[in-house]
Coordinates of C-alpha atoms in Angstrom, one line a residue:
X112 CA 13.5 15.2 6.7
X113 CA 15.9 15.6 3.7
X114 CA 15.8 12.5 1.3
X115 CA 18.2 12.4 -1.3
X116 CA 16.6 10.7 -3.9
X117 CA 17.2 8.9 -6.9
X118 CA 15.4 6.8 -10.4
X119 CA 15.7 3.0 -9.5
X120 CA 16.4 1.5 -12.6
X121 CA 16.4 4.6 -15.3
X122 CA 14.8 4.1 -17.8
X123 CA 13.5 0.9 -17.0
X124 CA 10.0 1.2 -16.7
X125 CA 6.8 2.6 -19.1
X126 CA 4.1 2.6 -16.9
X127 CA 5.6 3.8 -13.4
X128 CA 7.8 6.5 -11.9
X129 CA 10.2 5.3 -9.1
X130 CA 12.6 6.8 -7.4
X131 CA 14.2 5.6 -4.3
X132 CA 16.1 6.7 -1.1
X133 CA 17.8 5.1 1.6
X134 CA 14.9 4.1 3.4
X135 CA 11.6 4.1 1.3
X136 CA 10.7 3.6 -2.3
X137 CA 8.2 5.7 -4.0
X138 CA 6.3 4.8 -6.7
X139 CA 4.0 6.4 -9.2
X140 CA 1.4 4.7 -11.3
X141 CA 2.1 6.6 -14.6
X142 CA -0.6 5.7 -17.4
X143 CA -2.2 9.1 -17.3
X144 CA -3.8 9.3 -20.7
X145 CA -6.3 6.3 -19.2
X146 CA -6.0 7.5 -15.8
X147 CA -3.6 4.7 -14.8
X148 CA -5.7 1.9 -15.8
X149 CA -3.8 -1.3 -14.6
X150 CA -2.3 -3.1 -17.4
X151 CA -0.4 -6.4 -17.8
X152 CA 2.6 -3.6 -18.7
X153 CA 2.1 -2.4 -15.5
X154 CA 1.5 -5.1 -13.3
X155 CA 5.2 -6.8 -14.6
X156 CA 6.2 -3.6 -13.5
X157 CA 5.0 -3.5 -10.4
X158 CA 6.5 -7.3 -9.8
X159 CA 9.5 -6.0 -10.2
X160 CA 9.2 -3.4 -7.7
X161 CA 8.2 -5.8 -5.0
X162 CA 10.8 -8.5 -5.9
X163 CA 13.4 -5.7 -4.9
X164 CA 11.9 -4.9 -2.2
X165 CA 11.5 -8.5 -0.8
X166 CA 15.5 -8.8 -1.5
X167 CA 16.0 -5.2 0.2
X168 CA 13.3 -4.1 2.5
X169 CA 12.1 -0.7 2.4
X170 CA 9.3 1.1 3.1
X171 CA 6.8 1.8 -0.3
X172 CA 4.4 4.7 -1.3
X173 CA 2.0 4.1 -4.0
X174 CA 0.5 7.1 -5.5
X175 CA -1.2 8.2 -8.8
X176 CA -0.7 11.2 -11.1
X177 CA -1.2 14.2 -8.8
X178 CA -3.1 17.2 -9.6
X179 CA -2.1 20.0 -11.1
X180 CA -3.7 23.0 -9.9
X181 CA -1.6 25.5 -13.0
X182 CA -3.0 23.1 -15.7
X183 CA -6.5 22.5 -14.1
X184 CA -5.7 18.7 -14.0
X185 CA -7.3 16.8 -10.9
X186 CA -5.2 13.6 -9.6
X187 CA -6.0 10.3 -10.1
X188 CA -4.6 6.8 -8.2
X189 CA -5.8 4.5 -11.0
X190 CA -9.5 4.2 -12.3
X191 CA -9.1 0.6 -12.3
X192 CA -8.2 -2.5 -14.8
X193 CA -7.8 -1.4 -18.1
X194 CA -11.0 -2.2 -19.4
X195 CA -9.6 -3.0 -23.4
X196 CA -7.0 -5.7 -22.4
X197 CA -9.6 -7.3 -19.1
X198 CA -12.5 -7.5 -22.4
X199 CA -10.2 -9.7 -23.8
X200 CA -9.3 -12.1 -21.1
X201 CA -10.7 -15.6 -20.0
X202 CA -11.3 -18.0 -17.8
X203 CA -7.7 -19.4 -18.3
X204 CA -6.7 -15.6 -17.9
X205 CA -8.9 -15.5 -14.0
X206 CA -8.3 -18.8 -12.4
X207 CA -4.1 -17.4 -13.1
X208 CA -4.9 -14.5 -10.4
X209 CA -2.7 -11.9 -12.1
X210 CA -4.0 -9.2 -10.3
X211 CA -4.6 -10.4 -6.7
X212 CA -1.2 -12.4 -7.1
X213 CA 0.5 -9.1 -7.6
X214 CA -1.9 -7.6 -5.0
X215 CA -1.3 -10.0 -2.2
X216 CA 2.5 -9.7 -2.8
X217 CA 2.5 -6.3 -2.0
X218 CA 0.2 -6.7 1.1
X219 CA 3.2 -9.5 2.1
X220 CA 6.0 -7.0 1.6
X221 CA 8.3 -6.9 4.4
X222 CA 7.8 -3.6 5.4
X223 CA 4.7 -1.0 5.5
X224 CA 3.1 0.0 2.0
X225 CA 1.4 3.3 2.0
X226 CA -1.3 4.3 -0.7
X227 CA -1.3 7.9 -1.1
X228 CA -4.8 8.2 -2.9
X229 CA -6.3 11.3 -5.0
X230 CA -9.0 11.2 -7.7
X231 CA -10.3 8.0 -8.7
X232 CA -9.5 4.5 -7.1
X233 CA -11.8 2.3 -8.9
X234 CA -12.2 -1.3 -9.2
X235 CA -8.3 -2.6 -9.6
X236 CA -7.1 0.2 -8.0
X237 CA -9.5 0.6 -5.0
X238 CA -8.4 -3.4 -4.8
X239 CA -4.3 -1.9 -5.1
X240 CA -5.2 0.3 -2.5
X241 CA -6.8 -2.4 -0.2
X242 CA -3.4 -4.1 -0.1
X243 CA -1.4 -1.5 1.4
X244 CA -1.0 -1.3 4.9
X245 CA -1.8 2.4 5.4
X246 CA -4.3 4.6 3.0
X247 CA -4.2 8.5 3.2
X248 CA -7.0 10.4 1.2
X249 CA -8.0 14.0 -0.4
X250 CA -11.0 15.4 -0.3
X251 CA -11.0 14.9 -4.0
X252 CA -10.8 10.7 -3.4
X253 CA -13.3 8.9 -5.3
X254 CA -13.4 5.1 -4.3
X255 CA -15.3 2.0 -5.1
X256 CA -16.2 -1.2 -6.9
X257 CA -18.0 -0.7 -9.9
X258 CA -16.9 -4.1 -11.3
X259 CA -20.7 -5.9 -11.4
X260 CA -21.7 -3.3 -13.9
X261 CA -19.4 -4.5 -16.4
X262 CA -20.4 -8.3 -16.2
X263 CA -18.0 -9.3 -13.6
X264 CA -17.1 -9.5 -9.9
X265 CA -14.5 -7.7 -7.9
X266 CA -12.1 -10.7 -7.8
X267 CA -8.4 -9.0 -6.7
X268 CA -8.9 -9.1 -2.8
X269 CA -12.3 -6.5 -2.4
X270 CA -14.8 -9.6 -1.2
X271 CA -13.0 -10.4 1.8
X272 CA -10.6 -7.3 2.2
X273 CA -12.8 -4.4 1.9
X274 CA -15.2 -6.4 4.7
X275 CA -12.6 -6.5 7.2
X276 CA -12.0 -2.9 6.5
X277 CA -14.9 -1.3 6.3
X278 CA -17.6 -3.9 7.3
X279 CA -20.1 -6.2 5.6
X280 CA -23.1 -3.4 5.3
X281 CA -20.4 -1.2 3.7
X282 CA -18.5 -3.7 1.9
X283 CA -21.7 -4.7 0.4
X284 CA -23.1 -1.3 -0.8
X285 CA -20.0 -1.1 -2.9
X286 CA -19.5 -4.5 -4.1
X287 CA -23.6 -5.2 -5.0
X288 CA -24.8 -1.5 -4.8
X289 CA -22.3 0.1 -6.9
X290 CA -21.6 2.7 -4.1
X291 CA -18.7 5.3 -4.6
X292 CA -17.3 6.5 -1.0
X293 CA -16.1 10.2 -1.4
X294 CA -12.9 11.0 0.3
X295 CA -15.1 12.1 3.7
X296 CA -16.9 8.7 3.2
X297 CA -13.7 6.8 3.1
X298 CA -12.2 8.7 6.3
X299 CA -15.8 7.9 7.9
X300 CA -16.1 4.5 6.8
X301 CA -12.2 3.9 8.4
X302 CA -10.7 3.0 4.7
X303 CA -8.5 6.0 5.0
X304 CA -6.8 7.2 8.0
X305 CA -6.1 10.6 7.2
X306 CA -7.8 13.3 4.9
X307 CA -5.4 15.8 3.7
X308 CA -5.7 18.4 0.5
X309 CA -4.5 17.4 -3.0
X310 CA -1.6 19.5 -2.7
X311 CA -0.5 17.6 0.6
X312 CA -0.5 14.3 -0.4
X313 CA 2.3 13.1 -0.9
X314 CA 3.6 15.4 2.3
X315 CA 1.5 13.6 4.3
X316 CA 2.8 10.2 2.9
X317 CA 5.9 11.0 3.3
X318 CA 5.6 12.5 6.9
X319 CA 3.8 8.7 7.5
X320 CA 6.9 6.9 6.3
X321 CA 9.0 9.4 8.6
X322 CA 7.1 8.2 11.6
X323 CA 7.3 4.4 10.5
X324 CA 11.1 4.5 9.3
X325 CA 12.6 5.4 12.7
X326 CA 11.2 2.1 14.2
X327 CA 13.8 -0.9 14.3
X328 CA 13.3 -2.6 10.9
X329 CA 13.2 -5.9 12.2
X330 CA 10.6 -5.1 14.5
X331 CA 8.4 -3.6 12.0
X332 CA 9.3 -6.9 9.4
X333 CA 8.3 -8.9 12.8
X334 CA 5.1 -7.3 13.5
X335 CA 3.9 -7.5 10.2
X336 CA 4.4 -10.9 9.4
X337 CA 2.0 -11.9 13.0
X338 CA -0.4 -9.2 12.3
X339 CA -2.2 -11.0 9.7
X340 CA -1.6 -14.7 11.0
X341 CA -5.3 -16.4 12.1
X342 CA -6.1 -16.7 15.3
X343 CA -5.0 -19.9 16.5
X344 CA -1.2 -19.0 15.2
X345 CA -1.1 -16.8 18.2
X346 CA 0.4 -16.3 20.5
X347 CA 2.7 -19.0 19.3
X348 CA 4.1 -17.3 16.2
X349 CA 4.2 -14.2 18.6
X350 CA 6.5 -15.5 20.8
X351 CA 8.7 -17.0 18.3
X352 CA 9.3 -14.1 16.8
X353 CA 10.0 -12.2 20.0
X354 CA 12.3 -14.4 20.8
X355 CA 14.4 -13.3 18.2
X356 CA 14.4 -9.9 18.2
X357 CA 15.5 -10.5 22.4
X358 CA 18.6 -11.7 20.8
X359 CA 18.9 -8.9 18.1
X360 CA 21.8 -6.0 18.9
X361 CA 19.2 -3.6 17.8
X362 CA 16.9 -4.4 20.6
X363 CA 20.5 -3.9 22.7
X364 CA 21.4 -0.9 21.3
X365 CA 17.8 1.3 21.3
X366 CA 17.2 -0.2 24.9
X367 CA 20.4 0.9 26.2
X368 CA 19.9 4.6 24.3
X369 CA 16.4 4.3 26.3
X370 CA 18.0 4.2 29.6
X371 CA 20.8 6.4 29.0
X372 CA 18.3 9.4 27.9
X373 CA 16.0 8.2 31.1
X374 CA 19.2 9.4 32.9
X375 CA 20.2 12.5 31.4
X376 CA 16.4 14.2 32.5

């Protein structure tokens, strides 16, 4: 599918690369001389992106620098927080949450978020990745918590995320173990949903968003916000919702293109 793209907001921002089309944003984490490490830079950044895309809903790829097979570079998602600026933070600095608040905004965006993932995804950005919706992999995916290492805990959405991902016994080998899944282990242990080659990436995220971007909009908004409700909001909140998209002309309109190509065969 042809996507005529273009920079949201030139020149705007340091630490990512975003361009946009009329359906999807795509984003790239762009710190590559520390391998993306997430930054308060880049985290205001990243704000940004999601408070436009909670005004105009549109589908988002995350992805890292990709590799370069000419210049012998390997990709990278992000190898986690930058470790220089998180020495320097404190309790004040923790109990504020300024990387699972960003983190649990973008798992709240209105629309699907897809982490395109190559290289490392360590600590803050294994947690990044956690948030998205959908999470394709290389075979070059490297992806884990080693957070207890450095004197602290994984404290951006891995505790409880990763375990309803993955599993406690898995969940736990990374968190406690220090464990690093390779991209195999990710497809196996279900974090990743697809294992594709370096060089298709971002092909394959993009082929993703294809599928998801031809659904009705509200629908997708719709399912979203149920999917993650507890248990005892359904099916309550599901019926409320599907009670207004019966009333949508969308619903109408695909419906009635159902039935009229049910005809034509």
């Amino acid at each position: 599918m042809e996507r005529a793209e273009h920079h949201l907001l030139p020149k705007t921002f340091a630490t990512l690369l975003v361009t946009e089309s009329a359906d999807r944003v795509a984003v790239r984490l762009n710190r590559p001389q520390v391998r993306n490490a997430i930054d308060a830079a880049m985290v205001a950044e990243l704000n940004t992106v999601c408070a436009m895309l909670e005004a105009e809903p549109k589908v988002l790829i995350l992805s890292g620098t990709p590799a370069d097979e000419a210049a012998g570079t390997k990709g990278v998602f992000a190898s986690g927080a930058d470790i220089a600026e998180l020495k320097e933070r404190c309790r004040e600095d923790a109990l504020a949450g300024i990387n699972s608040g960003l983190f649990e905004r973008i798992a709240r965006l209105p629309l699907p978020v897809i982490a395109a993932l190559d290289g490392y995804a360590l600590g803050g950005g294994a947690e990044l990745a956690y948030a998205a919706d959908f999470r394709i992999g290389t075979r070059a995916l490297r992806m884990g918590q080693p957070e207890a290492g450095l004197g602290i805990m994984a404290a951006a959405g891995a505790t409880w995320r990763l375990k309803e991902l993955v599993g406690e016994p898995v969940a736990k080998e990374m968190l406690l173990a220090g464990r690093i899944l390779t991209g195999e282990g990710c497809l196996r242990a279900g974090l990743i949903t697809e294992l594709v080659e370096s060089a298709g990436l971002m092909a394959a995220a993009h082929a993703l968003a294809d599928r998801i971007c031809v659904q009705d909009p509200l629908a997708l908004q719709a399912t979203k916000r149920v999917f993650h409700l507890p248990r005892d909001a359904h099916p309550e909140a599901d019926n409320k919702e599907q009670a207004e998209l019966f009333e949508s002309p969308a619903k109408f309109e695909r419906m009635q293109a159902f039935l009229d190509r049910r005809k034509t065969k």
